[in-house]
Coordinates of C-alpha atoms in Angstrom, one line a residue:
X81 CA 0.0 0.0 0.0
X82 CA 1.3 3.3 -1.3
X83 CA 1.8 6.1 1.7
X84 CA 0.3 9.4 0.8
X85 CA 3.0 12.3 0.6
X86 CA 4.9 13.9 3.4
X87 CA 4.1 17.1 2.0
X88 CA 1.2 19.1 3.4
X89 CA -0.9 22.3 2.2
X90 CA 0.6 25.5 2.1
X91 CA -0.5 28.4 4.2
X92 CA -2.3 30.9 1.9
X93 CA -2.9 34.0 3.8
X94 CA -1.2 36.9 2.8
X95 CA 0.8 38.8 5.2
X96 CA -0.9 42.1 5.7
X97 CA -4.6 40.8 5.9
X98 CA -7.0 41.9 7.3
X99 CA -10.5 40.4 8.1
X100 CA -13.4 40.8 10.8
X101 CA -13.6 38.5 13.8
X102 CA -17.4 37.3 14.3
X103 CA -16.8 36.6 18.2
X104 CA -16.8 38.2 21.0
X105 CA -12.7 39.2 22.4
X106 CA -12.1 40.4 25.7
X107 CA -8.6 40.7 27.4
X108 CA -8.1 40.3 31.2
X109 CA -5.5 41.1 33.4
X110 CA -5.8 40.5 37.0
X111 CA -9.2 40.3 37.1
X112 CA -9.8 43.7 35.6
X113 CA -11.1 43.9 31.8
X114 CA -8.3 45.5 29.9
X115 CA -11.3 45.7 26.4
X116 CA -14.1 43.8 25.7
X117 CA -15.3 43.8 21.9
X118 CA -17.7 42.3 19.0
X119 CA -15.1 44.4 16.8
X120 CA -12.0 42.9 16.7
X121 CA -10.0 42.0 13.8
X122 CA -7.6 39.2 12.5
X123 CA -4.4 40.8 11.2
X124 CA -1.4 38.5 9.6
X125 CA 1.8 39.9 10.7
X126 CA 3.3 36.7 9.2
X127 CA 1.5 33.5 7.2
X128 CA 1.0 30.9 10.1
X129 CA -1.8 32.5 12.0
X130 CA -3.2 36.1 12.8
X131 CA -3.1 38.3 15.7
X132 CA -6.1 40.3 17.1
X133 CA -6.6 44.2 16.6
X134 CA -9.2 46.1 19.2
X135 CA -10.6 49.4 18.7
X136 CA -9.1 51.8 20.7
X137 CA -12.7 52.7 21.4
X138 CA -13.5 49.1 23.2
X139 CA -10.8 49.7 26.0
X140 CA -12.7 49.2 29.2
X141 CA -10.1 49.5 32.2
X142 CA -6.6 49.5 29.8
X143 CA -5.1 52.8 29.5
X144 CA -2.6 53.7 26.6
X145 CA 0.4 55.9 27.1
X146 CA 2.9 56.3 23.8
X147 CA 6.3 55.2 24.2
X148 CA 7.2 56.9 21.2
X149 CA 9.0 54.0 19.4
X150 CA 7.9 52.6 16.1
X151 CA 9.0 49.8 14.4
X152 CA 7.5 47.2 11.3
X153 CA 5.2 45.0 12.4
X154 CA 4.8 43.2 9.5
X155 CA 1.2 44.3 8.2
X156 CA 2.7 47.7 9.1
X157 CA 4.6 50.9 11.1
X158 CA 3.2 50.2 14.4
X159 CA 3.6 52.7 17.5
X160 CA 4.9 50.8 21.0
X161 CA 2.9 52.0 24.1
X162 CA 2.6 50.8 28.0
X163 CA -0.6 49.7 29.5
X164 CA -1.4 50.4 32.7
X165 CA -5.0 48.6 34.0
X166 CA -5.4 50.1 38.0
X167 CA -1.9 49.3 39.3
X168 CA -0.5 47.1 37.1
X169 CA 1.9 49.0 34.1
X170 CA 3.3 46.7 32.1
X171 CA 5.8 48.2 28.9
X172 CA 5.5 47.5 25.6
X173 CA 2.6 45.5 25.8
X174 CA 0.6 47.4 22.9
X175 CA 0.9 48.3 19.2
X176 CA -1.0 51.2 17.8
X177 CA -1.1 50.5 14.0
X178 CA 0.1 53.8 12.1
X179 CA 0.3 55.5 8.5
X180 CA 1.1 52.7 6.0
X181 CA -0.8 50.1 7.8
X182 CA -4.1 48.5 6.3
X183 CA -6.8 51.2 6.3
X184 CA -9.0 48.9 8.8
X185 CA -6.5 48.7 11.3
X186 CA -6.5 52.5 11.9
X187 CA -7.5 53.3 15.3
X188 CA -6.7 49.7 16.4
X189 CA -4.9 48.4 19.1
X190 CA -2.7 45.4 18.8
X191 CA -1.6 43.9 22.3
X192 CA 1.8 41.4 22.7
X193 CA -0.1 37.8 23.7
X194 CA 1.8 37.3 27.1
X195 CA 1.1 40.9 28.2
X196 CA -2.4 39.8 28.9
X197 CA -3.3 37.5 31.5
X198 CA -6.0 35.9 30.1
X199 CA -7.8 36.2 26.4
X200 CA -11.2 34.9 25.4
X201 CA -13.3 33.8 22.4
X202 CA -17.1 34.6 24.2
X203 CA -16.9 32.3 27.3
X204 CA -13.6 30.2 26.2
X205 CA -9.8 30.8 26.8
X206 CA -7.6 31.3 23.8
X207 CA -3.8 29.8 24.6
X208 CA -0.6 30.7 22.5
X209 CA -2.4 33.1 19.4
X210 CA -5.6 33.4 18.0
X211 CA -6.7 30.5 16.1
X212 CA -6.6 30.9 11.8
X213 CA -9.9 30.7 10.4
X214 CA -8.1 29.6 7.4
X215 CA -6.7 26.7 9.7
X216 CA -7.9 23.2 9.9
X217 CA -7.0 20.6 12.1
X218 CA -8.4 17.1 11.9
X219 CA -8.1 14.1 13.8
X220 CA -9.2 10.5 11.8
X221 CA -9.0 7.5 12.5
X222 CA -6.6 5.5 10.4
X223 CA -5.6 1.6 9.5
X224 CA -2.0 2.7 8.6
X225 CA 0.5 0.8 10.5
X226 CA 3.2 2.8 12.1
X227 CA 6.7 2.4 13.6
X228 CA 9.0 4.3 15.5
X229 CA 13.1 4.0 15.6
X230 CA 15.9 6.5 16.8
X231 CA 19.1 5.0 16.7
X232 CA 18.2 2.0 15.2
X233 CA 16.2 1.1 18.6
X234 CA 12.4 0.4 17.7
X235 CA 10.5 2.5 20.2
X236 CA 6.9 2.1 19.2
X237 CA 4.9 -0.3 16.7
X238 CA 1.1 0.1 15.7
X239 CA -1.1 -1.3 13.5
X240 CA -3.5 1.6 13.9
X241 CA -3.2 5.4 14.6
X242 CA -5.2 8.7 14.7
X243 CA -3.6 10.9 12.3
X244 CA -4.1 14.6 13.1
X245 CA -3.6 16.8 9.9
X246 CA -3.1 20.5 10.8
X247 CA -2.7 23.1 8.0
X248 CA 0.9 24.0 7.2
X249 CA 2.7 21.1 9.1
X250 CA 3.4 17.7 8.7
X251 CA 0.9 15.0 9.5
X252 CA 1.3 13.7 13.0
X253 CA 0.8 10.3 14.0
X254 CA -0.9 9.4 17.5
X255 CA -0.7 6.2 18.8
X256 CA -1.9 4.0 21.7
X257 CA 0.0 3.5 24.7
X258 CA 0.0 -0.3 24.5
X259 CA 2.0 0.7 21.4
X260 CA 5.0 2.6 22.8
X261 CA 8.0 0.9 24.6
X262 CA 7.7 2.7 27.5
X263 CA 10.6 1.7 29.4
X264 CA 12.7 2.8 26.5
X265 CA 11.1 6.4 27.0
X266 CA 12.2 9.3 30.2
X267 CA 9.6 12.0 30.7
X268 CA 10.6 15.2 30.8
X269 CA 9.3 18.4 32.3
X270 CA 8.3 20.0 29.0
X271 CA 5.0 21.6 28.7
X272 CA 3.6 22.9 25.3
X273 CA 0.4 25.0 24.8
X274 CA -1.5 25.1 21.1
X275 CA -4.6 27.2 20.5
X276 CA -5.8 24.6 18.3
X277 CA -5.1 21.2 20.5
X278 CA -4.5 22.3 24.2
X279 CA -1.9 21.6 26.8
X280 CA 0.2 18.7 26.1
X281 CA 0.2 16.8 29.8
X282 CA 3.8 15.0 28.7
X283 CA 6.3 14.8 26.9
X284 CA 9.4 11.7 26.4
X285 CA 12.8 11.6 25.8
X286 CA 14.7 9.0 25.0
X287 CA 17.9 8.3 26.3
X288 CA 20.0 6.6 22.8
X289 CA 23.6 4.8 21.6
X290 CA 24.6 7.9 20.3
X291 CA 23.1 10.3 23.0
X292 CA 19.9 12.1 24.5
X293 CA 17.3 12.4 22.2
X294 CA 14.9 15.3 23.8
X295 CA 11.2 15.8 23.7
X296 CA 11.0 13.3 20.7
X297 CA 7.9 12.4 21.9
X298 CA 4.3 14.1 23.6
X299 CA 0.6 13.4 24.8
X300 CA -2.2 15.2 25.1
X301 CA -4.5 13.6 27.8
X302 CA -7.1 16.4 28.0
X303 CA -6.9 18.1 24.5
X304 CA -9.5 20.7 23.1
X305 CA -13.1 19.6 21.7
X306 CA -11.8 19.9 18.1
X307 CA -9.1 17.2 18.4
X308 CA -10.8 15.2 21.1
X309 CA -9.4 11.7 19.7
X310 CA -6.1 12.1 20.0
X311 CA -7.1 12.7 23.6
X312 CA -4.6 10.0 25.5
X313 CA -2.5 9.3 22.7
X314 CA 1.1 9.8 22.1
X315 CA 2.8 11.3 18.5
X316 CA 6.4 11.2 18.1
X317 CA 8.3 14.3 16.1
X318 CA 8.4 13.2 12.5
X319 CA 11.6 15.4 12.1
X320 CA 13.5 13.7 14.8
X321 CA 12.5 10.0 14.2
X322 CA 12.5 7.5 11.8
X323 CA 8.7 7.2 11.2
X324 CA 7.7 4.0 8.8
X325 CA 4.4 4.4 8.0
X326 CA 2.9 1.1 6.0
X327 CA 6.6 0.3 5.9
X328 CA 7.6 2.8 4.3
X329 CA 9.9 4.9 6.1
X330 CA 8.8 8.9 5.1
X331 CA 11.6 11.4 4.6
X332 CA 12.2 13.6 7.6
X333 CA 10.5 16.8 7.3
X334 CA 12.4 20.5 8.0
X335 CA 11.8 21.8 11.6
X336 CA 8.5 23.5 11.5
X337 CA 9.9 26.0 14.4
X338 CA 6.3 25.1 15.7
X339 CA 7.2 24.0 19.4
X340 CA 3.4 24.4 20.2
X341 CA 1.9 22.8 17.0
X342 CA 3.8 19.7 17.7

């Protein structure tokens, strides 16, 4: 049997877009609402997801003051300020798009993701970056046999898996845990978040004949509605492995640089 490609979709948002969010986006910190709008925007500052723009007008309790520093922001010149909500100042935490940026994104507000302490979609928390609405990610249930080496060591063998295809990366391949070789595998204190999947509640290393071999390996035990079966399983890092899928061993895959993706 014939394995389908490694190669995946390409991500086909423009940098510079710009496009209405239907939901409701509010921003906390410490308890205190920093904005809460029905007018935010999606803005790509780079192809692999947006960011969120709020009206200056929708600030509730966050307060702007200029730092008078511009730089690029990608979509365009972009003013850094501080924002100060009761007590709490914290620098740099907000863009205020300029001349040269999208014509929508006037009078918009674009705050840095960890300057917040909490963002949510309506009544649900949002982890890492807004998702894409241009983004799928789908978890199936698949009859393709799968096995694991690193060094030559076989570390997992399946005749079954949940493949989770997310746009712009590589398939991943969950398996069950009667499938792994656990006592080949050390867990490690990594913890990775995805807006799209969760918290991952694990991840493995694996200790080789020609040395460490970090994180090769994760689990999500409690992931997000949309990618509820792989909920419990474990996928190994294509780009790090030797992953034989129908025995065929796949081509390792370029870094995605997408630690929370995984």
């Amino acid at each position: 049997m014939a394995v389908e490609s490694v190669l995946h979709p390409s991500l086909i948002v423009p940098v510079g877009h710009v496009e209405p969010v239907p939901r409701r986006i509010r921003g906390l910190i410490g308890g205190h609402v920093v904005f809460d709008t029905r007018r935010a925007l999606y803005v790509w500052e780079w192809q692999a997801y947006p960011q969120f723009s709020i009206p200056v007008e929708d600030l509730v309790e966050g307060v702007l003051r200029d730092e008078r520093h511009t730089e690029h922001l990608g979509a365009g010149p972009a003013h850094r300020h501080t924002l100060q909500v009761g007590e709490e100042v914290r620098a740099g935490a907000a863009w205020v798009w300029g001349e040269g940026a999208p014509n929508p994104l006037h009078d918009t507000v674009r705050f840095e993701w960890n300057a917040l302490d909490v963002w949510l979609e309506e009544e649900e928390p949002v982890f890492v970056h807004p998702r894409s609405p241009y983004s799928r990610v789908d978890a199936l249930r698949s009859s393709s046999s799968v096995r694991v080496e690193v060094d030559g060591e076989v570390l997992a063998e399946a005749s079954g898996c949940v493949k989770l295809f997310e746009t712009g990366l590589p398939t991943r391949y969950y398996l069950d845990r009667t499938d792994i070789d656990w006592s080949r595998l050390r867990r490690s204190q990594t913890v990775t978040r995805c807006p799209y999947k969760g918290t991952t509640s694990s991840y493995w290393s694996f200790d080789g004949p020609a040395g460490p071999h970090p994180d090769i390996a994760w689990t999500y035990d409690f992931p997000t509605i949309h990618a509820n079966r792989i909920a419990g399983l474990t996928a190994f890092y294509n780009e790090h492995v030797d992953l034989y899928v129908d025995g065929t061993r796949l081509p390792k895959s370029t870094d995605s640089g997408e630690g929370p993706h995984r």
